[in-house]
Amino acid sequence: VDQQHIRNFSIIAHIDHGKTTLSDRLLEMTGTISERERREQLLDAMDLERERGITIKSKAVRMHYTARDGQTYQFNLIDTPGHVDFGFEVGRALAAGEGAILVVDASQGIEAQTLANVYLALENDLTIIPVLNKIDLPGADPDHVAMEIEQVLGLPAEDVLRVSAKQGVGIDALLEAIVERIPPPHGQHDRPLRALIFDSHYDPYKGVIAYVRIVDGALPVGARLRMLGTGAEADALEVGAFRPQMTPLDLLDTGEVGYVATGLKQIGECQVGDTITLASMPAEIALPGYRPAKPMVFAGLYPVDTNAYTDLRDALEKLKLNDAALSFVPEKSAALGFGFRCGFLGLLHMEIVRERLEREYGLDLLITAPSVEYQVLLSNGDVITVDNPADMPDAGRIESIEEPIMLITIITPTRYIGSIMELVTGKRGVFESMEHLDPQRVALKYKIPLSEIVVDFYDQLKSRTQGYASLDYTLAGYQPADLVKLDILVNGQPVDALSLIVHRDFAYAQGRALVERLRKLIPRQMFEVPIQAAIGSKVIARETIRAMRKDVLAKCYGGDVTRKRKLLEKQKEGKKRMKMVGSVEIPQEAFMAVLSLN
Ligand code: GTP
């Protein structure tokens, strides 16, 4: 295809504003898929994604569109992940195109991720086509939202298209706008190959499949390839495009988007953001953007059944093939035995990994409370990073501790400002700025420690604003803070997996709340069990679980076997997620107790 007839673009939107529905509509209107296939929601292939209604992995689909000018254009729609945890992947996917369709729900208006996505699009110099979706809804106010887009984003209101992705209204005009407004790719055909990897996945037969945008040169099948970032080399076993199934081609040419099968066994060798070139004629300068994925949230994963340790390791290794952001190292806990310290991009990422381990690999897991990564300056001048509270050195050896700080943006109706201020300041947030989007809505910016928002910040924000506020965050750096390690003792024994790093000012309140919570969560034993919170050797809170009075089975009247079996089974069920710590059984919920404080 003539480079002038290629259009590469993404669709960006706040969650639920209709990105998937609109993508499917475009595929259908260009004859790439049938109506029936559309209904099967093609772009969200993974079950988990469908259930959660979020797109985790970006994909690229090639369409052919014959425009009103009579010419046939090659459209490459590059799908972007929709959640803040995956911000880096969004940026890379956007960098693979020249344009972005900005979808805004006409009944909701601009949300936090709308803004975040627009900033990412502008950073990548993309042409933005603003689109109001869901104009069929009775609550839609397209004129108002178009004005909001003009005022807040500086995109002229008359350029805003109006569609209903669900009913297929306004899609023709959008297809024409893609041709007219988005520029063709401007790469150099006669330069050495430079292909941007904007996504990848592991295939058991073809190895790592990289999703690429050819910036300069061409990528023929059979070529020897080199990754400029990692130095890994591989053969292009297959190249092609998604139509939407993988369709092999002889080559990917300048400006095109498609895939290359590399035969590589590890996704880490072929990471998002890296540049592919030809080993025989390598490009010298990599494309901007290579950055190894950096985990932000850490937690211990332990098999409930100690014998399942190797199964857990094998499962993690398999998941890692497809998830460069997942990290894990073996860890030993005095309380829980052998497990892994895992690093995640965020809480959602953690949830997804945990669910996949349980569902796809049939593992029963205990997961400890999530922690962030601290930079600790020791008295001897050394700096260490600590991502497990149990590894925090004694206070006497520490000079200072720095913690990760996030810059958060909250968009909310003005009536909730007071309630949000209260929530944020209670979590050590510091006000940065407030900007009115319109008379009823503001964008609030704060700096806040990551440790304070990994826990239940998002849920609290949603419940305090009846779901109206939206949130986005980025790492703003590290800052020193007066932090202490809070230890929990069960039956006089410290349980390392329950340790927490907390701010000194909140240590007493949190210690008290935690032991109260644990008293309710840990079932009664045959003996009395004290639960204590301590900082160093100083106990700051204590509760007692009283001893069990009766055997459970005593409740069964004689001879009723079924009833007895049921009771025993129920007990077994309840035990599933229990771990013997010393002589006390501790349930999974206890390790996550910190999540339900406040
Ligand atoms: P994520 O994948 O979670 O980011 O969501 P998304 O932005 O891809 O939104 P999706 O396409 O899944 O649509 C969200 C909801 O809005 C679904 O229930 C759609 O059926 C609905 N929806 C999408 N477009 C329209 C529209 O034009 N009109 C109406 N009434 N509903 C729509």
XYZ file of C-alpha atoms and ligand atoms in Angstrom:
630
model
C 0.000 0.000 0.000
C 1.029 3.563 -0.683
C 2.117 5.114 2.608
C -0.223 8.047 1.881
C -3.155 5.638 2.222
C -2.327 4.364 5.699
C -4.017 5.705 8.828
C -2.811 4.497 12.225
C -4.826 5.453 15.286
C -6.036 4.474 18.731
C -9.243 5.032 20.584
C -8.869 6.646 23.982
C -11.609 6.965 26.564
C -12.417 6.877 30.222
C -13.564 3.428 31.361
C -17.114 2.613 30.203
C -17.432 5.532 27.807
C -17.750 3.026 24.958
C -14.314 2.355 23.489
C -14.923 -1.350 22.890
C -18.375 -0.818 21.404
C -17.053 1.839 19.029
C -14.043 -0.298 17.984
C -16.340 -3.164 17.137
C -18.590 -0.828 15.149
C -15.635 0.333 13.045
C -14.664 -3.282 12.357
C -18.186 -4.074 11.344
C -18.703 -0.993 9.124
C -15.470 -1.737 7.246
C -16.524 -5.361 6.755
C -13.625 -6.636 8.887
C -16.013 -8.634 11.048
C -19.645 -9.558 10.760
C -22.476 -8.291 12.924
C -22.550 -11.633 14.712
C -18.844 -11.530 15.471
C -19.232 -7.997 16.724
C -21.727 -9.150 19.264
C -19.127 -11.538 20.574
C -17.032 -8.529 21.553
C -13.953 -9.433 19.681
C -11.435 -7.042 21.087
C -11.814 -8.275 24.657
C -10.686 -11.826 24.074
C -9.693 -12.879 27.539
C -12.504 -14.138 29.769
C -11.237 -12.250 32.716
C -11.224 -9.029 30.785
C -14.772 -9.515 29.679
C -15.910 -10.173 33.201
C -14.180 -7.114 34.511
C -15.064 -5.049 31.496
C -11.560 -3.753 31.045
C -9.031 -4.143 28.307
C -5.665 -5.301 29.561
C -3.665 -6.055 26.450
C -3.538 -3.750 23.488
C -4.194 -5.250 20.098
C -4.055 -3.948 16.589
C -6.601 -4.656 13.903
C -6.199 -3.840 10.231
C -9.222 -2.664 8.227
C -9.727 -1.541 4.640
C -11.976 1.419 4.073
C -13.041 2.845 0.736
C -13.588 6.542 1.312
C -15.833 9.043 -0.493
C -12.785 10.107 -2.550
C -12.866 6.632 -4.116
C -9.525 5.588 -2.612
C -9.083 2.533 -0.397
C -7.284 3.182 2.864
C -5.548 0.819 5.239
C -6.678 1.603 8.793
C -4.760 0.175 11.716
C -6.720 0.461 14.939
C -4.421 0.091 17.894
C -6.307 -0.801 21.037
C -5.079 0.643 24.331
C -5.511 -0.713 27.844
C -8.108 1.208 29.788
C -6.926 1.281 33.392
C -4.485 3.524 35.238
C -2.371 0.515 36.238
C -1.470 0.125 32.587
C -0.575 3.737 31.807
C 2.818 2.901 30.328
C 1.285 0.462 27.860
C -1.249 3.111 26.842
C 1.600 5.497 26.027
C 3.403 2.941 23.856
C 0.257 1.988 21.990
C -0.446 5.656 21.259
C 3.120 6.167 20.028
C 2.417 3.562 17.328
C -0.103 5.839 15.571
C -0.577 9.381 14.282
C -4.049 9.936 15.637
C -6.424 9.238 18.482
C -10.177 9.115 18.584
C -11.136 10.619 21.917
C -14.407 9.110 23.084
C -16.374 11.023 25.701
C -19.695 9.795 27.052
C -22.217 12.543 26.212
C -24.071 11.890 29.452
C -20.966 11.951 31.684
C -18.504 14.486 30.271
C -14.745 14.590 30.778
C -13.340 12.233 33.431
C -9.901 11.845 35.011
C -8.715 9.246 32.521
C -10.035 11.332 29.633
C -7.612 14.041 30.702
C -4.751 11.631 31.370
C -5.230 10.031 27.950
C -5.407 13.386 26.186
C -2.134 14.452 27.812
C -0.538 11.186 26.649
C -1.876 11.771 23.127
C -0.530 15.325 23.082
C 2.871 14.160 24.344
C 2.948 11.831 21.337
C 1.949 14.690 18.967
C -1.207 12.900 17.896
C -4.094 14.408 15.984
C -7.140 14.093 18.206
C -10.629 13.487 16.838
C -13.067 14.241 19.648
C -16.193 12.090 19.584
C -19.248 12.295 21.811
C -20.684 8.817 22.283
C -24.037 7.608 23.617
C -25.993 10.506 22.119
C -28.987 8.137 22.129
C -29.192 8.243 25.921
C -31.961 10.442 27.346
C -29.443 11.949 29.768
C -27.006 12.921 27.012
C -26.160 16.623 26.764
C -23.914 16.798 23.679
C -23.878 20.614 23.419
C -22.772 21.007 27.000
C -20.079 18.319 26.779
C -18.817 19.706 23.446
C -18.350 23.089 25.155
C -16.569 21.360 28.031
C -14.209 19.717 25.524
C -13.494 23.098 23.962
C -12.889 24.840 27.272
C -10.902 22.140 29.037
C -9.032 20.495 26.177
C -8.918 23.375 23.709
C -10.454 21.310 20.885
C -13.004 23.441 18.971
C -16.602 22.438 19.763
C -17.535 22.405 16.056
C -14.930 19.677 15.410
C -16.583 17.333 17.890
C -18.358 14.412 16.205
C -21.525 12.925 17.663
C -22.150 9.195 17.563
C -24.023 6.347 19.124
C -21.690 3.367 18.952
C -24.486 1.156 20.191
C -26.985 2.156 17.501
C -24.415 2.735 14.756
C -25.247 6.434 14.351
C -22.592 8.853 13.021
C -20.035 6.137 12.214
C -19.774 7.130 8.505
C -18.756 10.637 9.410
C -16.175 9.269 11.808
C -14.634 7.003 9.148
C -14.315 10.010 6.808
C -12.824 12.138 9.580
C -10.146 9.484 10.120
C -9.133 9.798 6.461
C -9.305 13.589 6.390
C -7.890 14.599 9.734
C -5.292 11.979 10.686
C -2.018 12.390 8.765
C -0.406 9.407 7.014
C 2.763 7.970 8.558
C 5.963 9.818 7.611
C 8.711 7.195 8.017
C 11.655 6.720 5.647
C 11.431 3.667 3.431
C 15.138 3.494 2.498
C 16.484 3.731 6.059
C 17.467 0.714 8.214
C 14.497 -0.956 9.906
C 13.141 0.586 13.079
C 9.987 -1.046 14.438
C 8.393 0.012 17.726
C 7.144 -2.835 19.911
C 3.942 -1.563 21.479
C 2.718 -4.864 22.845
C 3.649 -8.525 22.903
C 2.324 -11.872 23.965
C 3.717 -15.356 24.344
C 2.532 -18.127 22.060
C 3.586 -21.696 22.917
C 4.250 -22.536 19.234
C 5.633 -19.317 17.780
C 7.325 -17.856 20.844
C 6.972 -14.202 21.698
C 4.782 -12.378 19.202
C 5.650 -8.695 19.073
C 3.055 -6.177 17.937
C 4.920 -3.577 15.952
C 4.675 -0.318 14.107
C 7.222 -0.058 11.302
C 8.639 3.439 11.668
C 11.452 3.245 9.075
C 12.458 0.557 6.561
C 10.667 -2.769 6.162
C 10.431 -6.056 8.041
C 10.438 -9.099 5.723
C 9.599 -12.600 6.909
C 12.718 -14.673 7.588
C 14.906 -11.690 8.511
C 17.357 -11.883 11.402
C 16.174 -9.361 13.984
C 17.849 -7.525 16.846
C 16.217 -5.721 19.786
C 18.081 -2.475 20.367
C 17.153 -2.282 24.069
C 17.816 -5.821 25.275
C 20.287 -6.903 22.570
C 18.335 -10.136 22.030
C 18.392 -11.597 18.496
C 15.715 -13.685 16.811
C 14.349 -14.749 13.424
C 11.157 -13.316 12.002
C 9.381 -16.700 11.792
C 6.172 -15.078 10.608
C 5.033 -11.519 9.943
C 1.497 -10.388 9.324
C -1.490 -8.322 10.353
C -4.557 -8.896 12.503
C -7.653 -9.017 10.285
C -8.740 -9.606 13.086
C -7.246 -13.136 13.038
C -3.475 -13.361 12.556
C -2.941 -13.255 8.777
C 0.599 -13.933 7.474
C 2.194 -11.545 4.938
C 5.555 -11.383 3.146
C 6.584 -8.203 4.838
C 5.510 -5.251 6.915
C 6.339 -2.025 5.130
C 7.087 1.516 6.314
C 4.170 2.962 8.263
C 2.358 -0.340 8.675
C 1.223 -2.004 11.883
C 1.242 -5.749 12.425
C 2.927 -8.589 14.246
C 6.145 -10.555 14.069
C 6.615 -14.023 15.591
C 10.112 -14.249 17.046
C 10.441 -17.711 18.529
C 11.821 -16.044 21.674
C 10.947 -17.897 24.846
C 10.717 -14.923 27.201
C 8.645 -11.846 26.893
C 11.338 -9.967 28.789
C 13.628 -10.260 25.739
C 11.132 -8.465 23.562
C 9.616 -5.781 25.743
C 7.061 -3.111 25.082
C 8.862 0.087 24.103
C 11.905 -1.627 22.581
C 12.983 -1.093 18.952
C 13.413 -3.977 16.489
C 16.025 -3.600 13.773
C 17.719 -5.939 11.276
C 20.852 -7.730 12.495
C 22.371 -7.402 8.990
C 21.829 -3.634 8.771
C 21.060 -2.315 12.237
C 19.698 1.152 12.896
C 21.877 3.113 15.286
C 19.382 5.068 17.315
C 16.533 3.368 19.138
C 13.070 4.888 19.084
C 12.256 6.784 22.262
C 10.323 5.048 24.980
C 12.085 1.885 26.071
C 11.574 1.509 29.790
C 11.426 -1.819 31.577
C 8.062 -2.145 33.327
C 8.435 -1.135 36.961
C 6.354 -2.794 39.666
C 4.918 -0.385 42.227
C 3.049 -2.649 44.613
C 4.434 -5.751 46.314
C 2.848 -8.621 48.194
C 3.783 -12.089 49.403
C 2.060 -15.034 47.705
C 2.027 -18.292 49.648
C 0.407 -21.617 48.819
C -2.118 -22.641 51.466
C -0.847 -26.168 50.976
C 2.930 -26.069 51.491
C 3.372 -28.909 48.977
C 2.078 -26.635 46.213
C 5.183 -24.421 46.317
C 6.681 -25.766 43.068
C 3.266 -25.586 41.381
C 3.080 -21.931 42.350
C 6.570 -21.305 40.980
C 5.726 -23.019 37.674
C 2.484 -21.056 37.387
C 4.252 -17.741 38.057
C 6.858 -18.580 35.434
C 4.131 -19.280 32.897
C 2.281 -16.059 33.690
C 5.531 -14.137 33.436
C 5.921 -15.320 29.842
C 2.977 -13.117 28.993
C 3.401 -10.367 31.522
C 6.697 -8.494 31.544
C 5.492 -6.303 34.422
C 5.075 -9.206 36.834
C 8.120 -9.848 39.007
C 8.686 -12.489 41.662
C 11.479 -13.715 43.907
C 11.382 -16.560 46.433
C 10.652 -15.410 49.956
C 10.550 -17.176 53.282
C 8.220 -16.128 56.034
C 8.603 -17.434 59.565
C 4.817 -17.548 59.752
C 3.825 -18.729 56.277
C 6.786 -20.786 55.108
C 8.018 -20.646 51.511
C 6.402 -18.363 48.975
C 7.169 -15.526 46.585
C 7.466 -11.789 46.872
C 5.661 -10.507 43.822
C 5.748 -7.060 42.260
C 2.751 -5.589 40.423
C 1.993 -2.407 38.494
C -0.882 -1.678 40.838
C -3.676 -3.230 42.844
C -5.756 -4.196 39.830
C -2.782 -5.960 38.300
C -2.299 -7.819 41.586
C -5.942 -8.892 41.636
C -5.756 -10.152 38.069
C -2.587 -12.188 38.704
C -4.030 -13.679 41.840
C -7.277 -14.610 40.110
C -5.490 -16.194 37.193
C -3.270 -18.252 39.511
C -6.322 -19.523 41.330
C -8.577 -20.017 38.363
C -6.263 -21.190 35.617
C -3.774 -23.058 37.785
C -6.106 -24.252 40.529
C -3.925 -22.889 43.323
C -5.136 -21.923 46.789
C -3.190 -18.875 47.806
C -2.596 -16.700 50.783
C -1.722 -13.178 49.853
C -0.255 -10.690 52.292
C -1.194 -7.036 52.554
C 0.295 -5.034 49.681
C 3.299 -2.848 50.358
C 5.210 -0.229 48.398
C 8.979 0.016 47.889
C 10.884 2.123 50.413
C 14.354 3.632 50.038
C 16.092 3.216 53.378
C 19.254 5.119 54.304
C 21.139 3.151 56.949
C 23.303 4.688 59.665
C 26.390 3.202 57.961
C 25.632 5.208 54.806
C 24.249 2.331 52.729
C 20.945 2.730 50.889
C 18.704 -0.327 50.568
C 15.280 -0.813 49.035
C 12.689 -2.600 51.127
C 9.440 -3.882 49.646
C 8.509 -6.202 52.497
C 7.768 -4.696 55.926
C 9.251 -7.815 57.533
C 12.634 -6.896 56.009
C 12.696 -3.374 57.482
C 15.865 -3.097 59.616
C 15.653 -2.171 63.313
C 14.916 1.497 63.917
C 18.362 1.904 65.513
C 20.107 1.113 62.209
C 18.029 3.524 60.138
C 18.986 7.087 59.326
C 15.919 7.903 57.210
C 13.220 6.308 55.056
C 11.882 7.645 51.767
C 8.571 6.553 50.290
C 7.055 6.840 46.778
C 4.793 9.856 46.291
C 2.086 10.058 43.648
C 0.561 13.024 41.909
C -3.162 12.303 41.737
C -5.878 14.039 39.761
C -9.470 13.758 40.906
C -12.327 15.087 38.801
C -15.477 15.610 40.785
C -18.695 17.587 41.037
C -17.994 20.581 43.291
C -20.421 19.404 45.981
C -17.996 16.643 47.004
C -14.895 18.824 47.362
C -15.152 18.976 51.165
C -15.537 15.259 51.555
C -12.620 14.556 49.214
C -10.378 17.070 51.010
C -11.130 15.241 54.247
C -10.357 11.844 52.741
C -7.117 12.989 51.133
C -5.736 14.892 54.114
C -6.558 11.918 56.356
C -4.207 9.965 54.119
C -1.346 12.467 54.300
C -2.241 14.043 50.959
C -1.047 17.589 50.216
C -3.153 19.925 48.092
C -1.534 21.094 44.844
C -4.193 22.800 42.751
C -7.856 23.116 41.842
C -9.133 23.936 38.378
C -12.764 24.463 37.346
C -13.810 22.470 34.285
C -17.232 24.114 34.350
C -19.272 25.710 37.145
C -20.192 22.295 38.568
C -16.998 20.301 38.174
C -13.377 20.644 39.246
C -10.054 18.891 38.723
C -8.231 18.568 42.065
C -4.543 17.712 42.233
C -2.756 16.358 45.298
C 0.532 14.762 46.196
C -0.043 11.691 48.320
C 2.057 8.719 49.468
C 1.471 5.656 47.289
C 1.152 3.492 50.406
C -1.940 5.477 51.388
C -3.741 4.931 48.098
C -2.881 1.311 47.310
C -5.139 0.118 50.027
C -8.735 1.227 49.631
C -8.471 4.798 48.456
C -10.295 4.288 45.197
C -13.240 2.544 46.854
C -13.513 5.253 49.475
C -13.354 7.971 46.866
C -16.145 6.281 44.937
C -18.355 5.796 47.964
C -17.887 9.347 49.245
C -18.870 10.767 45.860
C -21.601 8.261 44.969
C -19.408 7.079 42.134
C -19.100 10.518 40.515
C -15.405 11.197 41.100
C -12.752 9.745 38.837
C -9.086 9.240 39.615
C -5.786 9.133 37.812
C -2.257 8.948 39.210
C 1.406 9.089 38.232
C 4.611 8.644 40.207
C 6.000 12.004 41.335
C 9.161 10.792 43.121
C 10.332 9.818 46.598
C 10.053 11.809 49.843
C 11.356 11.259 53.354
C 8.719 10.443 55.958
C 8.629 9.536 59.642
C 7.740 5.877 59.189
C 7.847 3.042 61.691
C 7.384 -0.699 61.513
C 4.324 -1.991 63.271
C 4.649 -5.602 64.388
C 1.753 -7.875 65.240
C 2.144 -10.602 67.849
C -0.294 -13.491 67.967
C -0.086 -15.562 71.122
C 3.150 -13.773 72.003
C 4.762 -14.644 68.658
C 5.523 -11.966 66.075
C 3.853 -12.840 62.758
C 6.154 -11.402 60.112
C 3.538 -11.546 57.373
C 1.320 -9.177 59.367
C 3.946 -6.445 59.824
C 3.183 -3.033 58.369
C 5.063 0.168 57.674
C 3.011 3.109 58.963
C 3.459 6.791 59.633
C 4.398 7.448 63.266
C 1.460 9.825 63.749
C -1.015 7.120 62.753
C 0.764 4.167 64.369
C -1.329 4.064 67.555
C -4.667 4.412 65.808
C -3.763 1.841 63.179
C -2.302 -0.586 65.695
C -5.462 -0.420 67.784
C -7.774 -0.778 64.793
C -5.768 -3.694 63.458
C -5.756 -5.766 66.647
C -9.492 -5.166 67.040
C -10.079 -6.337 63.513
C -7.836 -9.388 63.989
C -9.689 -10.337 67.150
C -12.834 -10.603 65.063
C -11.184 -12.402 62.151
C -9.155 -15.053 63.941
C -11.434 -17.852 65.101
C -11.462 -18.933 68.691
C -8.984 -21.626 69.604
C -8.972 -24.132 72.455
C -7.023 -21.602 74.507
C -6.939 -17.854 75.060
C -4.980 -15.957 72.376
C -3.611 -12.459 72.989
C -3.118 -10.223 69.948
C -0.715 -7.322 70.294
C 0.562 -4.486 68.149
C 4.092 -3.319 68.895
C 6.631 -0.789 67.690
C 10.048 -2.232 68.456
C 9.678 -3.766 71.911
C 6.869 -1.421 72.947
C 3.356 -2.884 72.874
C 0.867 -0.201 71.856
C -2.393 -2.165 71.660
C -3.752 -5.487 72.846
C -6.887 -7.579 72.423
C -7.697 -11.105 73.555
C -9.516 -13.870 71.742
C -11.281 -15.911 74.360
C -10.993 -19.679 74.357
C -13.553 -21.803 72.547
C -16.237 -23.129 74.785
C -17.700 -26.142 73.030
C -16.766 -28.614 70.396
C -18.624 -27.774 67.205
C -19.864 -31.332 66.958
C -21.464 -31.149 70.386
C -24.291 -29.335 68.645
C -25.173 -32.457 66.667
C -27.723 -34.633 68.240
C -26.814 -38.305 68.247
C -26.820 -40.356 65.108
C -27.683 -37.811 62.427
C -24.835 -38.678 60.128
C -25.696 -36.374 57.251
C -25.910 -33.388 59.479
C -22.621 -34.273 61.086
C -20.921 -34.724 57.744
C -22.283 -31.405 56.556
C -20.915 -29.647 59.586
C -17.517 -31.211 59.146
C -17.499 -30.258 55.492
C -18.455 -26.730 56.336
C -15.617 -26.605 58.789
C -13.228 -27.908 56.179
C -14.469 -25.277 53.755
C -13.798 -22.592 56.323
C -10.350 -24.020 56.862
C -9.356 -23.821 53.235
C -7.700 -20.477 53.597
C -6.226 -21.042 57.045
C -2.584 -21.187 57.926
C -1.193 -22.609 61.150
C 1.056 -19.987 62.670
C 2.673 -21.523 65.728
C -0.308 -23.099 67.445
C -2.891 -20.640 66.106
C -4.881 -20.917 62.901
C -4.981 -17.636 60.997
C -7.417 -17.139 58.095
C -6.621 -15.340 54.825
C -8.801 -12.384 55.770
C -6.488 -11.628 58.678
C -3.553 -11.027 56.333
C -5.658 -8.562 54.398
C -7.194 -7.006 57.534
C -5.335 -3.803 56.917
C -7.371 -3.366 53.738
C -10.590 -3.115 55.675
C -9.446 -0.707 58.391
C -10.800 2.860 58.664
P -13.734 -0.484 29.150
O -13.375 -1.655 28.274
O -14.167 -0.875 30.522
O -12.759 0.654 29.091
O -15.090 0.102 28.575
P -15.280 0.712 27.173
O -14.900 2.135 27.215
O -14.679 -0.173 26.147
O -16.853 0.688 27.089
P -17.790 -0.381 26.418
O -17.707 -0.321 24.943
O -17.611 -1.698 27.087
O -19.179 0.268 26.810
C -19.531 0.476 28.155
C -21.039 0.397 28.268
O -21.655 1.465 27.530
C -21.604 -0.882 27.688
O -22.671 -1.305 28.521
C -22.119 -0.467 26.314
O -23.193 -1.260 25.880
C -22.569 0.952 26.577
N -22.507 1.778 25.365
C -21.466 1.913 24.505
N -21.775 2.754 23.515
C -23.054 3.160 23.727
C -23.950 4.053 23.041
O -23.662 4.639 22.016
N -25.171 4.225 23.604
C -25.564 3.595 24.742
N -26.781 3.832 25.210
N -24.746 2.771 25.408
C -23.508 2.545 24.908
